[in-house]
Amino acid sequence: MSPSYDVIVLGLGGMGSAAAHHLSARGARVLGLEKFGPVHSHGSSHGGSRITRQSYFEDPAYVPLLLRAYELYEELEQATGREIATLCGGVMVGRPDSRTVAGSLLSAERWNLPHDLLDAAEIRRRFPTLSPKDDEVALYEARAGLVRPENTVAAHLQLATRRGADLHYEEPVTRWEPYRDGVRVHTPENTYTASQLVICPGAWAPRLLDDLGVPFTIERQIMYWFQPHGGTARFDPAHHPIYIWEDATGSQVYGFPAIDGPALGAKVAFFRKGTACTPETIDRTVHDHEVAAMADRMSRHIPALPGRFLKAATCMYSNTPDEHFVIARHPAHPDNVTVACGFSGHGFKFVPVVGEILADLALTGTTAHPIELFDPRRLAAAPAV
Ligand SMILES: Cc1cc2nc3c(=O)[nH]c(=O)nc-3n(C[C@H](O)[C@H](O)[C@H](O)COP(=O)(O)OP(=O)(O)OC[C@H]3O[C@@H](n4cnc5c(N)ncnc54)[C@H](O)[C@@H]3O)c2cc1C
């Protein structure tokens, strides 16, 4: 007979590991099924750091979720003793009318979030490594900083296991279907049944959630680590912020202080400058011309940063057309299936609160968190007539 559970979680990356934790903390009998091992680098939740911030330029609707995520970072840190979030402060730099600056200011004002507006001279004075143009300004947020993706996933998996969740690694879901009042899920090893299925497939969404009708684009993205000229002392997180920097063309780069000691330098990346790929065909080699383009761009904003190139790694974004998330009951299976995907390169900072929302949806069918923006029906292709 098939083993039976209250909830099966497909995918134990960022979102799925958080869902497994919140579900099992509420007493649900949980099975987690993951294609790879625990905390791996084949998807979207690796690379040592992710930016977190509250004055959210993407849309003020995200702010209440961020406020809750910050509370949950602390709970997670206390429950596991792992380093989850480091609030070293952050600057959103660009022209006053750039999306990065104007959008951040809109969220800060709408939600009354503490922030400072800095002109170019003030940016240079407070953060001597940064070299803005005279017409650039910054919104500074003391509560911005970074979260640790691997530690966060490991912490959620640890807590889920502690509450009795069955977490199976190297066991991919090959297919699933509605079954009696729930679902039946197949893997090469076994067939399982459950009342509820929560699908958190990351970059595998195009195939696993084809029936949502959402045109996802999976993108290859690169993270770069450079050894700054003169070493990492000036990039210490005690006094160096995270930054997102938009130039006059609208292109954004972002980066971190030197959080892993002198040998590992500091990490930078382009935001949303990816090339379309699939998880099966992604080019994992980072090429010299890509490193050169990153170094060239950073030398305009933070001349001390691109000293020696240390290493690079690839990662995938799962983009929706409007770059807003998909978090909902599955429209075709509203009683038994919940989906979380399309995080469009900005999902990690929300991981703990997404876990809470997924547990709400799977166990009660609804959530008190504001998730109207994330309804997949906004993106579904019109049915052919
Ligand atoms: C380079 C880069 C930089 C980023 N920077 C930021 C940032 O600064 N701030 C921020 O907030 N966000 C950032 N993001 C985005 C954020 O990391 C992602 O939104 C988030 O990690 C997505 O989590 P996920 O759970 O959807 O995907 P994943 O963590 O990839 O999890 C999906 C899981 O599903 C599993 N899976 C897939 N198919 C199956 C199957 N058939 N059976 C079983 N398991 C399966 C996969 O193996 C994987 O473990 C960045 C992303 C990248 C790539």
Coordinates of C-alpha atoms and ligand atoms in Angstrom, one line a residue:
M1 CA 0.0 0.0 0.0
S2 CA 1.2 3.6 -0.7
P3 CA 2.6 5.4 2.3
S4 CA 0.1 8.2 3.2
Y5 CA 0.8 11.7 4.5
D6 CA -1.1 14.9 5.3
V7 CA 1.1 17.0 2.9
I8 CA 3.7 16.2 0.3
V9 CA 6.2 19.0 -0.5
L10 CA 7.8 18.7 -3.9
G11 CA 11.2 20.4 -3.9
L12 CA 13.2 21.1 -0.8
G13 CA 15.1 24.2 -2.0
G14 CA 14.4 27.7 -0.5
M15 CA 10.6 27.7 -0.5
G16 CA 10.0 23.9 -0.1
S17 CA 12.3 23.6 2.9
A18 CA 10.5 26.5 4.6
A19 CA 7.1 25.0 3.8
A20 CA 8.2 21.6 5.3
H21 CA 9.3 23.4 8.5
H22 CA 6.1 25.4 8.9
L23 CA 3.8 22.5 8.0
S24 CA 5.5 20.1 10.4
A25 CA 5.6 22.7 13.2
R26 CA 1.8 22.8 12.9
G27 CA 1.6 19.1 13.4
A28 CA 1.1 17.9 9.8
R29 CA 2.6 14.6 8.7
V30 CA 4.9 15.8 6.0
L31 CA 6.8 14.1 3.2
G32 CA 9.4 16.2 1.4
L33 CA 10.7 14.9 -2.0
E34 CA 13.9 16.4 -3.4
K35 CA 15.5 15.6 -6.7
F36 CA 19.1 16.4 -5.4
G37 CA 20.7 16.3 -1.9
P38 CA 20.0 18.6 1.0
V39 CA 21.3 22.2 0.4
H40 CA 22.7 21.8 -3.2
S41 CA 23.9 24.2 -5.9
H42 CA 21.9 23.0 -8.9
G43 CA 18.9 25.4 -8.5
S44 CA 18.5 28.9 -7.2
S45 CA 19.4 28.9 -3.5
H46 CA 23.2 28.8 -3.3
G47 CA 26.1 31.2 -3.5
G48 CA 26.5 32.3 0.2
S49 CA 24.5 35.5 0.2
R50 CA 21.2 37.1 -0.8
I51 CA 20.2 40.7 -0.4
T52 CA 17.4 41.6 1.9
R53 CA 15.7 45.0 2.2
Q54 CA 12.4 46.5 3.2
S55 CA 12.0 49.7 1.1
Y56 CA 11.0 47.5 -1.8
F57 CA 11.3 49.1 -5.2
E58 CA 9.5 46.3 -7.0
D59 CA 6.1 47.1 -5.3
P60 CA 5.0 48.4 -1.9
A61 CA 2.7 45.4 -1.7
Y62 CA 5.7 43.2 -0.7
V63 CA 6.5 45.3 2.5
P64 CA 4.2 43.5 5.0
L65 CA 5.6 40.2 3.9
L66 CA 9.2 41.5 4.5
L67 CA 8.3 42.8 7.9
R68 CA 7.1 39.2 8.8
A69 CA 10.2 37.6 7.1
Y70 CA 12.5 39.7 9.3
E71 CA 10.7 38.4 12.4
L72 CA 11.1 34.8 11.1
Y73 CA 14.8 35.3 10.4
E74 CA 15.3 35.9 14.1
E75 CA 13.1 32.9 15.1
L76 CA 15.1 30.7 12.8
E77 CA 18.4 32.0 14.2
Q78 CA 17.3 31.4 17.7
A79 CA 15.9 27.9 17.0
T80 CA 19.0 26.6 15.2
G81 CA 21.9 28.8 16.3
R82 CA 22.8 29.3 12.6
E83 CA 23.7 32.7 11.1
I84 CA 20.7 33.6 8.9
A85 CA 20.5 37.4 8.5
T86 CA 23.2 40.2 8.8
L87 CA 21.7 43.7 8.7
C88 CA 24.8 45.6 7.7
G89 CA 22.7 48.4 6.0
G90 CA 22.1 49.0 2.3
V91 CA 22.2 51.7 -0.3
M92 CA 19.9 51.8 -3.4
V93 CA 21.8 54.1 -5.8
G94 CA 20.9 55.8 -9.0
R95 CA 19.4 58.9 -10.4
P96 CA 16.5 60.3 -8.3
D97 CA 14.0 59.2 -10.9
S98 CA 15.5 55.7 -11.3
R99 CA 13.3 52.7 -10.4
T100 CA 15.9 51.7 -7.8
V101 CA 15.7 55.1 -5.9
A102 CA 12.2 56.3 -6.7
G103 CA 10.6 52.8 -6.1
S104 CA 12.5 52.3 -2.8
L105 CA 11.4 55.7 -1.7
L106 CA 7.8 55.0 -2.5
S107 CA 7.8 51.9 -0.4
A108 CA 9.7 53.6 2.5
E109 CA 7.2 56.5 2.5
R110 CA 4.1 54.3 2.1
W111 CA 5.1 52.1 5.0
N112 CA 6.9 54.6 7.1
L113 CA 10.1 52.7 7.0
P114 CA 13.2 54.4 8.5
H115 CA 15.5 55.6 5.7
D116 CA 18.0 58.4 4.7
L117 CA 18.3 60.1 1.4
L118 CA 21.9 60.8 0.5
D119 CA 23.3 63.0 -2.2
A120 CA 26.5 62.1 -4.1
A121 CA 28.7 63.9 -1.7
E122 CA 27.1 62.3 1.3
I123 CA 27.4 58.9 -0.2
R124 CA 31.1 59.4 -0.8
R125 CA 31.5 60.7 2.8
R126 CA 29.7 57.9 4.5
F127 CA 30.8 55.0 2.3
P128 CA 34.3 55.9 0.9
T129 CA 34.5 52.8 -1.4
L130 CA 31.5 54.1 -3.4
S131 CA 32.0 56.5 -6.3
P132 CA 28.7 57.9 -7.4
K133 CA 28.3 60.4 -10.3
D134 CA 27.3 63.9 -9.2
D135 CA 23.7 63.3 -10.4
E136 CA 23.3 60.1 -8.5
V137 CA 21.7 59.8 -5.0
A138 CA 20.9 56.9 -2.7
L139 CA 18.3 55.7 -0.3
Y140 CA 20.1 54.3 2.7
E141 CA 18.3 51.7 4.8
A142 CA 19.9 50.5 8.1
R143 CA 17.7 47.4 8.1
A144 CA 18.8 46.2 4.8
G145 CA 21.5 43.5 4.6
L146 CA 21.9 39.9 3.6
V147 CA 20.6 36.5 4.3
R148 CA 22.6 33.2 4.0
P149 CA 20.8 30.9 1.6
E150 CA 22.5 27.6 2.5
N151 CA 22.1 28.2 6.2
T152 CA 18.5 29.2 5.8
V153 CA 17.7 26.0 3.8
A154 CA 19.7 23.9 6.3
A155 CA 17.9 25.4 9.3
H156 CA 14.5 24.8 7.8
L157 CA 15.4 21.2 7.0
Q158 CA 16.8 20.7 10.4
L159 CA 13.6 22.0 12.1
A160 CA 11.3 20.0 9.9
T161 CA 13.3 16.8 10.7
R162 CA 13.1 17.6 14.4
R163 CA 9.3 17.7 14.1
G164 CA 9.2 14.3 12.4
A165 CA 9.0 15.3 8.7
D166 CA 10.2 12.5 6.3
L167 CA 12.6 14.2 3.9
H168 CA 13.7 12.1 1.0
Y169 CA 16.7 13.2 -1.1
E170 CA 17.8 12.0 -4.5
E171 CA 14.1 11.1 -5.1
P172 CA 12.6 13.1 -7.9
V173 CA 8.9 13.3 -8.4
T174 CA 8.2 11.9 -11.9
R175 CA 4.4 12.7 -12.0
W176 CA 1.4 13.2 -9.8
E177 CA -2.4 13.0 -10.2
P178 CA -5.5 13.7 -8.2
Y179 CA -6.5 10.6 -6.2
R180 CA -9.6 10.2 -4.1
D181 CA -9.8 13.3 -1.9
G182 CA -6.2 14.1 -2.4
V183 CA -3.2 13.4 -4.6
R184 CA -1.0 10.5 -5.6
V185 CA 2.7 11.3 -6.2
H186 CA 5.1 9.0 -8.1
T187 CA 8.9 8.7 -7.8
P188 CA 11.2 6.0 -9.2
E189 CA 11.2 4.4 -5.7
N190 CA 7.6 4.6 -4.6
T191 CA 4.1 5.9 -4.9
Y192 CA 2.7 8.1 -2.1
T193 CA -0.7 9.6 -1.3
A194 CA -1.5 12.7 0.6
S195 CA -4.4 15.1 1.2
Q196 CA -2.3 18.0 0.0
L197 CA 0.5 18.7 -2.4
V198 CA 2.7 21.8 -2.2
I199 CA 4.8 22.3 -5.4
C200 CA 8.0 24.4 -5.0
P201 CA 9.9 23.5 -8.2
G202 CA 12.2 26.5 -8.7
A203 CA 13.6 26.4 -12.2
W204 CA 11.8 23.2 -13.0
A205 CA 8.4 25.0 -13.0
P206 CA 8.0 25.1 -16.8
R207 CA 7.7 21.4 -17.0
L208 CA 6.2 20.6 -13.6
L209 CA 3.6 23.4 -13.7
D210 CA 2.9 23.6 -17.4
D211 CA -0.8 23.4 -16.6
L212 CA -0.7 26.8 -14.9
G213 CA -0.4 28.4 -18.3
V214 CA 2.2 30.9 -17.0
P215 CA 5.0 31.7 -19.6
F216 CA 8.0 31.3 -17.2
T217 CA 11.5 32.2 -18.5
I218 CA 14.4 30.4 -16.8
E219 CA 17.6 32.5 -16.9
R220 CA 21.3 31.7 -16.3
Q221 CA 22.7 34.2 -13.9
I222 CA 26.3 34.7 -12.7
M223 CA 27.7 35.6 -9.3
Y224 CA 31.3 36.9 -9.2
W225 CA 33.8 37.1 -6.3
F226 CA 36.6 39.7 -6.6
Q227 CA 39.5 40.4 -4.3
P228 CA 39.4 44.2 -3.8
H229 CA 42.6 46.3 -4.4
G230 CA 44.1 46.7 -1.0
G231 CA 42.3 43.7 0.5
T232 CA 38.9 43.3 2.2
A233 CA 39.4 45.6 5.2
R234 CA 37.4 48.4 3.7
F235 CA 34.6 46.0 2.7
D236 CA 34.0 44.7 6.2
P237 CA 30.3 44.3 6.9
A238 CA 30.7 46.2 10.2
H239 CA 30.9 49.4 8.0
H240 CA 30.2 48.4 4.4
P241 CA 26.6 48.2 3.2
I242 CA 25.0 46.0 0.5
Y243 CA 24.2 48.0 -2.6
I244 CA 22.0 48.0 -5.7
W245 CA 23.2 50.4 -8.3
E246 CA 21.2 51.4 -11.4
D247 CA 23.0 53.3 -14.1
A248 CA 21.5 55.8 -16.6
T249 CA 20.4 53.0 -19.0
G250 CA 18.4 51.2 -16.2
S251 CA 20.8 48.4 -15.8
Q252 CA 21.3 47.3 -12.2
V253 CA 24.2 45.7 -10.4
Y254 CA 24.4 44.7 -6.8
G255 CA 26.9 43.4 -4.3
F256 CA 27.9 42.6 -0.8
P257 CA 30.5 43.4 1.8
A258 CA 33.3 40.9 2.3
I259 CA 31.4 38.5 4.6
D260 CA 33.6 35.4 4.4
G261 CA 37.0 36.6 5.4
P262 CA 39.9 38.0 3.4
A263 CA 40.4 35.0 1.1
L264 CA 36.9 35.0 -0.4
G265 CA 36.8 38.7 -1.4
A266 CA 33.4 40.3 -2.1
K267 CA 30.5 39.2 -4.3
V268 CA 28.9 41.2 -7.1
A269 CA 26.4 40.4 -9.9
F270 CA 24.2 41.9 -12.5
F271 CA 20.5 42.0 -11.5
R272 CA 18.4 40.5 -14.3
K273 CA 21.0 40.4 -17.1
G274 CA 20.6 36.7 -17.8
T275 CA 20.3 34.5 -20.8
A276 CA 17.5 32.0 -21.3
C277 CA 18.3 28.4 -20.3
T278 CA 16.9 25.2 -18.9
P279 CA 18.1 23.3 -15.8
E280 CA 19.3 20.6 -18.2
T281 CA 21.2 22.8 -20.7
I282 CA 22.5 25.7 -18.6
D283 CA 26.1 26.6 -19.4
R284 CA 27.9 26.3 -16.0
T285 CA 31.2 27.7 -17.3
V286 CA 31.7 31.4 -16.7
H287 CA 33.6 32.9 -19.6
D288 CA 36.5 35.5 -19.6
H289 CA 34.4 38.1 -21.5
E290 CA 31.7 37.8 -18.8
V291 CA 34.2 38.4 -16.0
A292 CA 35.7 41.3 -17.9
A293 CA 32.2 42.9 -18.4
M294 CA 31.5 42.6 -14.7
A295 CA 34.9 44.1 -13.7
D296 CA 34.5 46.9 -16.1
R297 CA 31.0 47.8 -14.8
M298 CA 32.1 47.7 -11.1
S299 CA 35.2 49.9 -11.8
R300 CA 32.7 52.7 -12.6
H301 CA 30.9 52.4 -9.3
I302 CA 33.4 50.9 -6.8
P303 CA 36.9 51.3 -8.3
A304 CA 38.6 49.4 -5.5
L305 CA 36.4 46.3 -5.9
P306 CA 37.5 44.6 -9.1
G307 CA 41.1 43.8 -8.1
R308 CA 41.8 40.2 -8.7
F309 CA 39.0 37.9 -10.0
L310 CA 38.6 34.9 -7.6
K311 CA 35.8 32.8 -8.8
A312 CA 32.3 32.7 -10.3
A313 CA 29.2 30.5 -10.1
T314 CA 26.0 30.2 -12.1
C315 CA 22.5 30.1 -10.7
M316 CA 19.0 30.3 -12.2
Y317 CA 16.2 32.8 -12.1
S318 CA 12.6 31.7 -12.8
N319 CA 11.0 34.8 -14.2
T320 CA 7.3 35.6 -14.7
P321 CA 6.4 38.2 -17.3
D322 CA 5.7 40.9 -14.7
E323 CA 8.5 39.6 -12.3
H324 CA 6.0 39.2 -9.5
F325 CA 5.8 35.8 -7.7
V326 CA 3.2 33.0 -8.1
I327 CA 1.9 31.8 -4.7
A328 CA -1.6 30.3 -4.7
R329 CA -3.8 27.4 -4.7
H330 CA -3.5 25.7 -8.1
P331 CA -6.4 27.1 -10.1
A332 CA -7.1 23.6 -11.7
H333 CA -6.8 21.8 -8.3
P334 CA -7.9 24.3 -5.8
D335 CA -8.8 21.9 -3.0
N336 CA -5.5 19.9 -2.8
V337 CA -2.6 21.6 -4.6
T338 CA -0.6 24.7 -3.7
V339 CA 2.1 26.3 -5.8
A340 CA 5.0 28.6 -5.2
C341 CA 7.2 29.5 -8.2
G342 CA 8.3 32.3 -10.5
F343 CA 10.3 34.1 -7.9
S344 CA 12.0 36.1 -10.6
G345 CA 15.4 36.6 -9.0
H346 CA 14.1 38.3 -5.8
G347 CA 12.5 35.6 -3.8
F348 CA 15.1 34.5 -1.2
K349 CA 14.5 37.2 1.3
F350 CA 10.9 36.0 1.5
V351 CA 11.7 32.4 2.1
P352 CA 10.5 32.1 5.7
V353 CA 7.3 34.0 5.2
V354 CA 6.5 32.0 2.0
G355 CA 6.9 28.9 4.1
E356 CA 4.3 30.3 6.5
I357 CA 2.0 31.2 3.7
L358 CA 2.3 27.8 2.0
A359 CA 1.4 26.1 5.4
D360 CA -1.6 28.4 5.7
L361 CA -2.8 27.6 2.2
A362 CA -2.2 23.8 2.4
L363 CA -3.8 23.4 5.8
T364 CA -6.6 25.9 5.8
G365 CA -7.1 26.9 2.1
T366 CA -6.5 30.6 2.8
T367 CA -3.9 33.0 4.4
A368 CA -4.1 36.2 6.3
H369 CA -1.0 37.4 4.4
P370 CA -1.6 39.7 1.4
I371 CA -0.9 37.6 -1.6
E372 CA -3.3 39.0 -4.2
L373 CA -0.4 40.2 -6.4
F374 CA 0.8 36.6 -6.8
D375 CA -2.3 35.0 -8.3
P376 CA -1.2 33.0 -11.4
R377 CA -4.5 33.7 -13.2
R378 CA -3.1 37.3 -13.9
L379 CA -0.6 35.7 -16.3
A380 CA -2.3 32.7 -17.7
A381 CA -2.5 32.7 -21.5
A382 CA -6.1 33.2 -22.7
P383 CA -7.5 29.8 -23.7
A384 CA -7.6 29.1 -27.4
V385 CA -11.1 29.5 -29.0
Ligands
LIG1 C1 22.4 34.6 -8.8 C2 21.1 34.8 -8.0 C3 21.1 35.8 -7.1 C4 19.9 36.1 -6.4 N1 19.9 37.1 -5.5 C5 18.8 37.3 -4.7 C6 18.9 38.3 -3.7 O1 19.9 39.0 -3.6 N2 17.8 38.5 -2.9 C7 16.7 37.7 -3.1 O2 15.7 37.9 -2.3 N3 16.6 36.7 -4.0 C8 17.7 36.5 -4.8 N4 17.7 35.5 -5.7 C9 16.4 34.7 -5.9 C10 16.3 33.6 -4.9 O3 17.5 33.0 -4.6 C11 15.2 32.6 -5.5 O4 14.0 33.3 -5.7 C12 15.0 31.5 -4.6 O5 16.2 30.8 -4.2 C13 14.0 30.5 -5.2 O6 13.8 29.4 -4.4 P1 12.9 28.1 -4.9 O7 12.6 27.3 -3.7 O8 11.8 28.6 -5.8 O9 14.0 27.4 -5.9 P2 15.1 26.3 -5.4 O10 15.8 26.7 -4.2 O11 16.0 26.0 -6.6 O12 14.3 25.0 -5.1 C14 13.6 24.2 -6.1 C15 13.8 22.8 -5.7 O13 13.0 21.9 -6.4 C16 13.7 20.7 -6.6 N5 13.0 20.0 -7.7 C17 12.8 20.4 -9.0 N6 12.1 19.4 -9.6 C18 11.9 18.4 -8.8 C19 11.3 17.1 -8.9 N7 10.7 16.7 -10.0 N8 11.2 16.3 -7.8 C20 11.8 16.7 -6.6 N9 12.4 17.9 -6.4 C21 12.5 18.7 -7.5 C22 15.1 21.2 -7.0 O14 16.1 20.2 -7.0 C23 15.3 22.3 -6.0 O15 15.9 21.8 -4.8 C24 18.8 35.2 -6.5 C25 18.9 34.1 -7.3 C26 20.0 33.9 -8.1 C27 20.1 32.7 -9.0

